Coordinates of C-alpha atoms in Angstrom, one line a residue:
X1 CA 14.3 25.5 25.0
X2 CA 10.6 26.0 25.7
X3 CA 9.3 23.3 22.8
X4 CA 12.0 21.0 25.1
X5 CA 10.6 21.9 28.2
X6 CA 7.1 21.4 27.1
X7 CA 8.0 18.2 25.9
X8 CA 9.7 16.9 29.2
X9 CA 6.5 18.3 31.1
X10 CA 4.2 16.2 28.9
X11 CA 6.0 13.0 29.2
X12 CA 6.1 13.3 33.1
X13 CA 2.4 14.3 33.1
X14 CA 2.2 10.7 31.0
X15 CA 4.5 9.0 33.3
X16 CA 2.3 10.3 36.3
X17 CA -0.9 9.4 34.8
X18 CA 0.5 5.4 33.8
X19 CA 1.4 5.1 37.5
X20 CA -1.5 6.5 39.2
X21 CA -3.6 4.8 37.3
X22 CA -1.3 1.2 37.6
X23 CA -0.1 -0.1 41.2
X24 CA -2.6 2.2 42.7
X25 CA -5.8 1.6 41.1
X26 CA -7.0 -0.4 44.6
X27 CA -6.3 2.6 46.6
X28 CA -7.9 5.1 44.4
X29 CA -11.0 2.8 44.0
X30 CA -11.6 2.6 47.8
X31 CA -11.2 6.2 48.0
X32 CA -13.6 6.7 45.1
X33 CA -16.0 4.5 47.5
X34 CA -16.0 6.6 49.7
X35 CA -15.4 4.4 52.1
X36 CA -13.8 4.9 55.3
X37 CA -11.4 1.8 56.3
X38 CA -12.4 0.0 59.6
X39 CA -8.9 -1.1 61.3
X40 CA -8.2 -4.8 60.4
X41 CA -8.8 -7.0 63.8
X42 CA -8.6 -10.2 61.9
X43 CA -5.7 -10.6 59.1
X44 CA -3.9 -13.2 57.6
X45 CA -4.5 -16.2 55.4
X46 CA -8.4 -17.2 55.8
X47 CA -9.4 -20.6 54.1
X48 CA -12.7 -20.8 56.3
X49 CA -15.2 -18.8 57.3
X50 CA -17.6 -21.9 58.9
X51 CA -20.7 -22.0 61.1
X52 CA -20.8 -23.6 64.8
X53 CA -23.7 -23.4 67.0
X54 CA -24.9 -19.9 66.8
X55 CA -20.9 -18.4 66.1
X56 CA -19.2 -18.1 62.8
X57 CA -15.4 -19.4 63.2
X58 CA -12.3 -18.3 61.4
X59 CA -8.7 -19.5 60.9
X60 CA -5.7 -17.5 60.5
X61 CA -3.4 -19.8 62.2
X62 CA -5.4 -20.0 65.3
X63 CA -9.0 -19.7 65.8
X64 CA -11.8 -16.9 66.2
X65 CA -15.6 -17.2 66.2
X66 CA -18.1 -14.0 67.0
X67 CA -22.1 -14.5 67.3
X68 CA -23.8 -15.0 63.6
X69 CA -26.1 -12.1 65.0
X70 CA -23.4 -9.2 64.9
X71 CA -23.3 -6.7 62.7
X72 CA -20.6 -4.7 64.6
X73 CA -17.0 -4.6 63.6
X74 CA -14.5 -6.3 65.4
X75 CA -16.7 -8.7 68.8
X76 CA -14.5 -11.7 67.5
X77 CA -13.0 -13.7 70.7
X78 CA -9.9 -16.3 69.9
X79 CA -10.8 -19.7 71.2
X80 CA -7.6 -21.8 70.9
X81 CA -7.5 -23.4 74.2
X82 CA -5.5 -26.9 73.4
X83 CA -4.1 -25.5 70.1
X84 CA -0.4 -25.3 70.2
X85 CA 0.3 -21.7 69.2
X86 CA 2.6 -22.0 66.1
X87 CA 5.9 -20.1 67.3
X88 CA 9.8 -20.1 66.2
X89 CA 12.3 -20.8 68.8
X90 CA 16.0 -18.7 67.7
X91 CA 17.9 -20.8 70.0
X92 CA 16.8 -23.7 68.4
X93 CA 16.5 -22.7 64.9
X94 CA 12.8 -23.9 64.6
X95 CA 9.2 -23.7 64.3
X96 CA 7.6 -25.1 67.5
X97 CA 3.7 -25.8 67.2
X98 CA 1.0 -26.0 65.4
X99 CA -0.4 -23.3 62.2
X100 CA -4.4 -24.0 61.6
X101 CA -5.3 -23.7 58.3
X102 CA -8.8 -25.3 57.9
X103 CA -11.9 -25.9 59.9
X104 CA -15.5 -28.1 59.5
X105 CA -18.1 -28.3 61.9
X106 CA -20.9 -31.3 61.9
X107 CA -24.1 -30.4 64.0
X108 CA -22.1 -30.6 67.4
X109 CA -18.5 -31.0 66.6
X110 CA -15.7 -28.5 65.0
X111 CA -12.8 -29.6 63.6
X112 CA -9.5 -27.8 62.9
X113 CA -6.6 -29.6 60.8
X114 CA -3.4 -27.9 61.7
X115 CA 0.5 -28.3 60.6
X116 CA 3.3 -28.6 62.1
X117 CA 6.4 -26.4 60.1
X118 CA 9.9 -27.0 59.3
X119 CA 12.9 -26.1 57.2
X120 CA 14.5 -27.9 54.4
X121 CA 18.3 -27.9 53.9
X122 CA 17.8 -24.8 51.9
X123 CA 16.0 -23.1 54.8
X124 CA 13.4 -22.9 53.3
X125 CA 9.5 -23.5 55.2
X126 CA 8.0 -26.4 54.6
X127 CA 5.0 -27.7 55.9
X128 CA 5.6 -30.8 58.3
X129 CA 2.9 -33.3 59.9
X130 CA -0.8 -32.7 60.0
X131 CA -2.9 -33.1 63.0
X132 CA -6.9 -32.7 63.6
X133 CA -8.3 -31.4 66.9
X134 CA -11.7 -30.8 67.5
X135 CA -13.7 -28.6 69.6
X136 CA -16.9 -29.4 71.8
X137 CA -17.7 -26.1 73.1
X138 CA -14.6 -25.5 75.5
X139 CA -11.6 -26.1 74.3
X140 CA -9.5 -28.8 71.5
X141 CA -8.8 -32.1 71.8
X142 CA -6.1 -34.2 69.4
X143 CA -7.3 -36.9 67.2
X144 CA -4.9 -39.4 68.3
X145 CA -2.3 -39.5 65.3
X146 CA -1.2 -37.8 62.6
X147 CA -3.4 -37.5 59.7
X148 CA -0.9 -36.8 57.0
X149 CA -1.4 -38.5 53.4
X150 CA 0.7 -40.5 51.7
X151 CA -0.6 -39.4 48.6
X152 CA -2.5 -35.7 47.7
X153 CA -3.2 -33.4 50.4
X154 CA -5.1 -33.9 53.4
X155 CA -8.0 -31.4 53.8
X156 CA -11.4 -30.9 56.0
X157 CA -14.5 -29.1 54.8
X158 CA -18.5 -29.2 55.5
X159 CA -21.7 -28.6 54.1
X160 CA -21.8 -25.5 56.2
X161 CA -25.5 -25.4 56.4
X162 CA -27.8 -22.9 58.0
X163 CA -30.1 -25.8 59.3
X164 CA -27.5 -27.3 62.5
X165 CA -29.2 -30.8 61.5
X166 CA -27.3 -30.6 58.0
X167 CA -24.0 -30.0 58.9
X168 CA -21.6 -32.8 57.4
X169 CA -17.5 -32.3 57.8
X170 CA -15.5 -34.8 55.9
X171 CA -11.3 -35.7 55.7
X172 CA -9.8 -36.2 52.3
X173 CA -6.1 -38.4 53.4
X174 CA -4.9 -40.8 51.0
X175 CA -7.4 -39.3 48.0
X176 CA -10.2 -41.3 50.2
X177 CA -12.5 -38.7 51.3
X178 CA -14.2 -40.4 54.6
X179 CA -17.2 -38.7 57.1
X180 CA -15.9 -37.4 60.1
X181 CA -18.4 -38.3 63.5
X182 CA -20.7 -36.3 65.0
X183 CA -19.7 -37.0 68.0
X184 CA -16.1 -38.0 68.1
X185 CA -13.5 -39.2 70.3
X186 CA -9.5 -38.9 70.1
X187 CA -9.3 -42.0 69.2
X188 CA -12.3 -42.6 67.3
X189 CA -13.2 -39.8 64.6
X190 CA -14.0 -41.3 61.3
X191 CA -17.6 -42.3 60.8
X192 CA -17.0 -44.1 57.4
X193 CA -16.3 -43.5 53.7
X194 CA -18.1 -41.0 52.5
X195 CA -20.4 -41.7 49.2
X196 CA -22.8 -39.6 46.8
X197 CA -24.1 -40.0 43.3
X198 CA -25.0 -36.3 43.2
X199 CA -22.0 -34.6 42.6
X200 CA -18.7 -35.5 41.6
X201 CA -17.3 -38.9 42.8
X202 CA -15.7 -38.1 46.4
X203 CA -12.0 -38.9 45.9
X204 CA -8.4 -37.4 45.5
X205 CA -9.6 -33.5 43.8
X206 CA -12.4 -33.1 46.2
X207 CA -13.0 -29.9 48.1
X208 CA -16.1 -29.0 49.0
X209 CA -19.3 -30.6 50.1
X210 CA -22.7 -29.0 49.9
X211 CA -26.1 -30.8 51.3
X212 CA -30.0 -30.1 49.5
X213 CA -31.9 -33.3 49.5
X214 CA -28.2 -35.5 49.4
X215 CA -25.2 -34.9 50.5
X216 CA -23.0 -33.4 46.9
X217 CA -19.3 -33.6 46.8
X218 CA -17.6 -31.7 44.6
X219 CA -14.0 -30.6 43.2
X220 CA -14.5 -26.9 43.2
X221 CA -15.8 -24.4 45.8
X222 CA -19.7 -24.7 46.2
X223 CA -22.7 -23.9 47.6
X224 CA -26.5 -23.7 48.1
X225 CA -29.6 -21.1 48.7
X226 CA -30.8 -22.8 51.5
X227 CA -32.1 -20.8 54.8
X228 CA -32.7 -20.6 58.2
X229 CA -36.1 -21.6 57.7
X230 CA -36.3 -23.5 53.9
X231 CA -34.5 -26.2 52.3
X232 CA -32.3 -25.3 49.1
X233 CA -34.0 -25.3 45.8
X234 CA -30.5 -25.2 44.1
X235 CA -26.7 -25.9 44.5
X236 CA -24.4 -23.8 42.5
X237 CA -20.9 -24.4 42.0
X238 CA -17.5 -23.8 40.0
X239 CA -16.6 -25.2 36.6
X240 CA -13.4 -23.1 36.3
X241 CA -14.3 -19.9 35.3
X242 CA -17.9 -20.6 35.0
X243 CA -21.0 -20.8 37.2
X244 CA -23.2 -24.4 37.1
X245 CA -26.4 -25.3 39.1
X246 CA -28.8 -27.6 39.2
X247 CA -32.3 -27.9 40.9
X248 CA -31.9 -29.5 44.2
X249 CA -31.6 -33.5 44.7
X250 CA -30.9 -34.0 41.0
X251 CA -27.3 -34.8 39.8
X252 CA -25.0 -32.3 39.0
X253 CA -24.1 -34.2 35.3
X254 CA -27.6 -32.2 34.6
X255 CA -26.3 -29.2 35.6
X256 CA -26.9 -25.8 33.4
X257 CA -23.9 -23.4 32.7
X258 CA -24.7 -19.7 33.6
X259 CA -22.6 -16.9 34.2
X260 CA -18.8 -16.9 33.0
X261 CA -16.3 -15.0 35.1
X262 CA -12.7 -14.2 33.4
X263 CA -11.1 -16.2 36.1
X264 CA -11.2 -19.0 38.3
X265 CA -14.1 -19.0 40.4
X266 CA -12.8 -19.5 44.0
X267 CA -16.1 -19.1 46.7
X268 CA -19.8 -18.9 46.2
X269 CA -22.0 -17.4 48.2
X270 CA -25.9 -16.6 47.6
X271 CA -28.7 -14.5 48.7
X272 CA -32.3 -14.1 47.6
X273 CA -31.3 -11.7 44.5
X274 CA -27.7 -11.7 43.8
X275 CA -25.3 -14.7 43.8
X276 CA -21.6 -13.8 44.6
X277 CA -19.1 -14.9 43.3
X278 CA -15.0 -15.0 44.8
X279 CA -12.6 -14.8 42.0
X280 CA -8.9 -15.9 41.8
X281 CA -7.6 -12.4 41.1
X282 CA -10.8 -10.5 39.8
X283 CA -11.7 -9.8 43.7
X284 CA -15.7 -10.2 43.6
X285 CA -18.2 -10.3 41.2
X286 CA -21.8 -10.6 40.7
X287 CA -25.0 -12.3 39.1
X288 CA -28.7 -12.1 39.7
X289 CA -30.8 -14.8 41.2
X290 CA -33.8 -15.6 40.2
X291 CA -35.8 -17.9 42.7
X292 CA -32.9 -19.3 42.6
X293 CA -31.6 -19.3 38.9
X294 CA -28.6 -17.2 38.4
X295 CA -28.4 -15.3 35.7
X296 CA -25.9 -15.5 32.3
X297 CA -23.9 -12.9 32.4
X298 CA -22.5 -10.4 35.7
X299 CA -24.0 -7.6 37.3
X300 CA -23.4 -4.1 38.7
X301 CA -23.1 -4.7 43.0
X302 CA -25.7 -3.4 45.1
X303 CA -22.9 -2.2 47.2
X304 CA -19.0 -1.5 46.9
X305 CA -18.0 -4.6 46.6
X306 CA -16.8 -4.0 43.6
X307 CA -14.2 -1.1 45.1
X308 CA -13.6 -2.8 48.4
X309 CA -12.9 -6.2 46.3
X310 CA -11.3 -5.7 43.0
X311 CA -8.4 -6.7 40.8
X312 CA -6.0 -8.2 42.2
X313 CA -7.6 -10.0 45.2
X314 CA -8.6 -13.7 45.4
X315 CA -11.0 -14.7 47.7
X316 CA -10.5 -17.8 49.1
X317 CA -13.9 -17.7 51.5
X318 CA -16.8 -16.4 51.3
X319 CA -20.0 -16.8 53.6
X320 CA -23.5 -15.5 53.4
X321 CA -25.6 -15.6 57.0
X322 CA -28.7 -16.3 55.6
X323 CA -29.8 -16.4 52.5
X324 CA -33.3 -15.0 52.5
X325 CA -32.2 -11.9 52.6
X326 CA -31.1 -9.6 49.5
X327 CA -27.9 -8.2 48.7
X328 CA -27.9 -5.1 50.9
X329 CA -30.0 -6.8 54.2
X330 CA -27.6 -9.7 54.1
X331 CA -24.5 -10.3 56.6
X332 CA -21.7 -11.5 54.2
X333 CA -18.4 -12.2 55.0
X334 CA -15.0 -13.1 53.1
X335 CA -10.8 -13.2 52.9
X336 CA -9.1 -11.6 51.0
X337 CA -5.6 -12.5 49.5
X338 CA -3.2 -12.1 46.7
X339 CA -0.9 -13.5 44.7
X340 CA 2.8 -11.7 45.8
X341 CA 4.9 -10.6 42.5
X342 CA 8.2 -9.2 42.2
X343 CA 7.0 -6.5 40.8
X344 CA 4.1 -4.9 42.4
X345 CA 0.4 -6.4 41.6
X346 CA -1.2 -3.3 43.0
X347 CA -2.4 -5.4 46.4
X348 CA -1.9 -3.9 49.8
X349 CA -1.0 -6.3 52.7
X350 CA -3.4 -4.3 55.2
X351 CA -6.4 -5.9 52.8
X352 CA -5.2 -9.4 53.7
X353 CA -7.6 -10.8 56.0
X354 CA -11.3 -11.1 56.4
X355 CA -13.8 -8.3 55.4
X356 CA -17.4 -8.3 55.8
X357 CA -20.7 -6.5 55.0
X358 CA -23.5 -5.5 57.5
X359 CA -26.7 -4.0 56.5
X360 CA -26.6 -1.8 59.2
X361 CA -23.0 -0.4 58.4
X362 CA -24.3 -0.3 54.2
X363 CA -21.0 -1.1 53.4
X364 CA -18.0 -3.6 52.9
X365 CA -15.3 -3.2 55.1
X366 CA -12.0 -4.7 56.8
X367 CA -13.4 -7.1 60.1

C-alpha cells in the first residue's frame, strides 16, 4: 500500500512538474523577471507602429498616437475623427463601419487603409471593401473610392524614417505598388508607380519600403540605422528566418547573410549596439551591431525582453525612436500577438497589444 502510494505521489509530482513547466512557461518567465505588469491601455491586433510629425501612431482598429518624447506609460490620445467606428448592429445582423488595420505617413500626410466587415452564408467574418483616409493634422478624410484589388491584397506601408524629409508611404492594389502624394486630395492621392533597383522589384509580394541613399522595396519586413541626425550606413532586412544587410545605396542582390533566427523573422528594429529582431512565434530576439554590421549568431538581451517576449508571441511591429542610442537608452516599442490553437499555446490574451521599453522605466512592459 505504501510502495502504491509512493508511486501515485511521484507520478503527480511528474504530472505537476510537465504542466508547470508547459502552458505556463510565459507566466513564470515574467514572474522570474521580476517584472511588475503595467495595465494594458492599448490592446488588440497592431500591424503599425509609424511616425507622424513629432507623434508615434498606432492601429488597433482605430487610431492612437502619443509624443515620440514620452517615456511614460499609457499618454496615448485616440484621434479618429472621420473614421467610421467599426460596430455590429443586432437588429440588423451586421457589421456597420470601418476596422483600420494599417497606417503610412509621408513627410505631411498619414494614411490609414481600413475594411469594411461582413458575413458569409456560413456566418462567418469576412473582410468586405477597403477604403483609405488620410489625416492632415485634424481629422480623416476618404480617398474617393474604394481601393480594393482585384488581385492580391491591398496594403499601405512607409519608409518610416527618422528624418520627416524621408518619409515615403506607398499602396500595393492590383500587385502594382504605386507612391502615394505628399500632399493629397480625396480625389487625387496617387503620385505615380513606384520604382527602385535597390531592393526587390516593387510588385504583387511587396511589404515594406525602407529609404538610405534610394528608396528599397522589399518583400519582407525591413529597416535601417538611420538617426535623427545621420543618414543610414545599412539596411537590414528578412530572408525568412535569416537576417541580410547591405551597406547603404548598394543593391540588396549584394547583400551578406548574418544572424539565423529559428523562425520567420517578422520586424526589425536597430540601435547603435543591438539589432532586434520580431519573430513569428519565438517573441524577440537579439544580435549585436557593429557600426552597423550585425553580427552571426544571437545574443543575450540587455534587458527582459527575452521574459516579457518569448515563445509563443509574434511580433508583427516593432519600432526603435532613435537609433543612436544603445539597447538600454533607447525608446522601443512593439505588438505582440499569437497564433490561437485548440489546445493551449501557452499565450495570454492580456499580452495582445503593444508593449514598449523606456530607459527611464529599465524595463519592457504592457503600453
Amino acid at each position: 500500500m505504501k510502495r502504491t502510494f509512493s508511486v501515485l505521489i511521484f507520478f503527480f509530482a511528474l504530472a505537476c512538474t510537465v504542466f508547470f513547466t508547459g502552458c505556463q512557461d510565459i507566466i513564470f518567465a515574467k514572474i522570474m523577471g521580476e517584472v511588475a505588469l503595467e495595465d494594458a491601455t492599448i490592446s488588440g491586433h497592431i500591424n503599425s507602429i509609424v511616425r507622424y510629425n513629432e507623434y508615434v501612431f498606432i492601429q488597433n482598429g482605430r487610431v492612437y498616437c502619443k509624443p515620440a518624447s514620452s517615456q511614460s506609460h499609457g499618454d496615448w490620445i485616440e484621434k479618429s475623427d472621420g473614421l467610421p467606428k467599426l460596430e455590429y448592429s443586432y437588429y440588423d445582423n451586421k457589421f456597420k463601419g470601418i476596422y483600420i488595420y494599417q497606417l503610412a505617413a509621408t513627410e505631411n500626410t498619414l494614411y490609414a487603409l481600413g475594411a469594411s466587415i461582413n458575413k458569409n452564408d456560413d456566418g462567418v467574418n469576412i473582410t468586405g471593401s477597403r477604403y483609405l483616409y488620410y489625416f492632415s493634422g485634424s481629422s480623416w478624410t476618404k480617398c474617393d473610392g474604394e481601393v480594393t484589388g482585384t488581385s492580391g491584397t491591398t496594403t499601405i506601408f512607409c519608409t518610416n524614417t527618422n528624418k520627416t524629409a524621408n518619409r515615403k508611404a506607398y499602396i500595393r492594389m492590383n500587385g502594382t505598388v504605386s507612391e502615394l502624394k505628399n500632399d493629397p486630395s480625396s480625389t487625387s492621392f496617387i503620385q505615380g508607380p513606384a520604382s527602385s533597383a535597390l531592393g526587390d522589384a516593387p510588385g504583387a509580394s511587396t511589404v515594406s519600403a525602407v529609404y538610405a541613399s534610394g528608396v528599397y522595396f522589399f518583400n519582407s519586413c525591413s529597416a535601417t540605422n538611420e538617426t535623427e541626425t545621420t543618414a543610414a550606413t545599412h539596411v537590414y532586412w528578412a530572408s525568412g528566418s535569416t537576417l541580410k544587410y547591405v551597406a547603404a545605396g548598394t543593391a540588396a542582390s549584394s547583400g551578406t547573410s548574418a544572424v539565423s533566427c529559428s523562425v520567420n523573422i517578422t520586424s526589425i528594429a536597430a540601435t547603435s549596439n543591438a539589432i532586434l529582431l520580431g519573430t513569428n512565434g519565438r517573441g524577440l530576439q537579439k544580435t549585436t551591431n557593429a557600426s552597423g554590421v550585425p553580427g552571426s549568431s544571437l545574443s543575450s538581451f540587455s534587458t527582459n525582453a527575452d521574459s516579457a517576449l518569448d515563445t509563443p508571441y509574434i511580433i508583427p511591429a516593432m519600432l526603435c525612436i532613435d537609433s543612436a542610442a544603445p539597447e538600454t537608452g533607447a525608446k522601443l516599442y512593439a505588438s505582440a500577438d499569437f497564433k490561437r490553437k485548440s489546445n493551449s499555446s501557452g499565450g495570454n490574451y492580456k499580452d495582445v497589444g503593444l508593449w514598449s521599453y523606456y530607459p527611464s522605466r529599465g524595463n519592457w512592459n504592457r503600453e
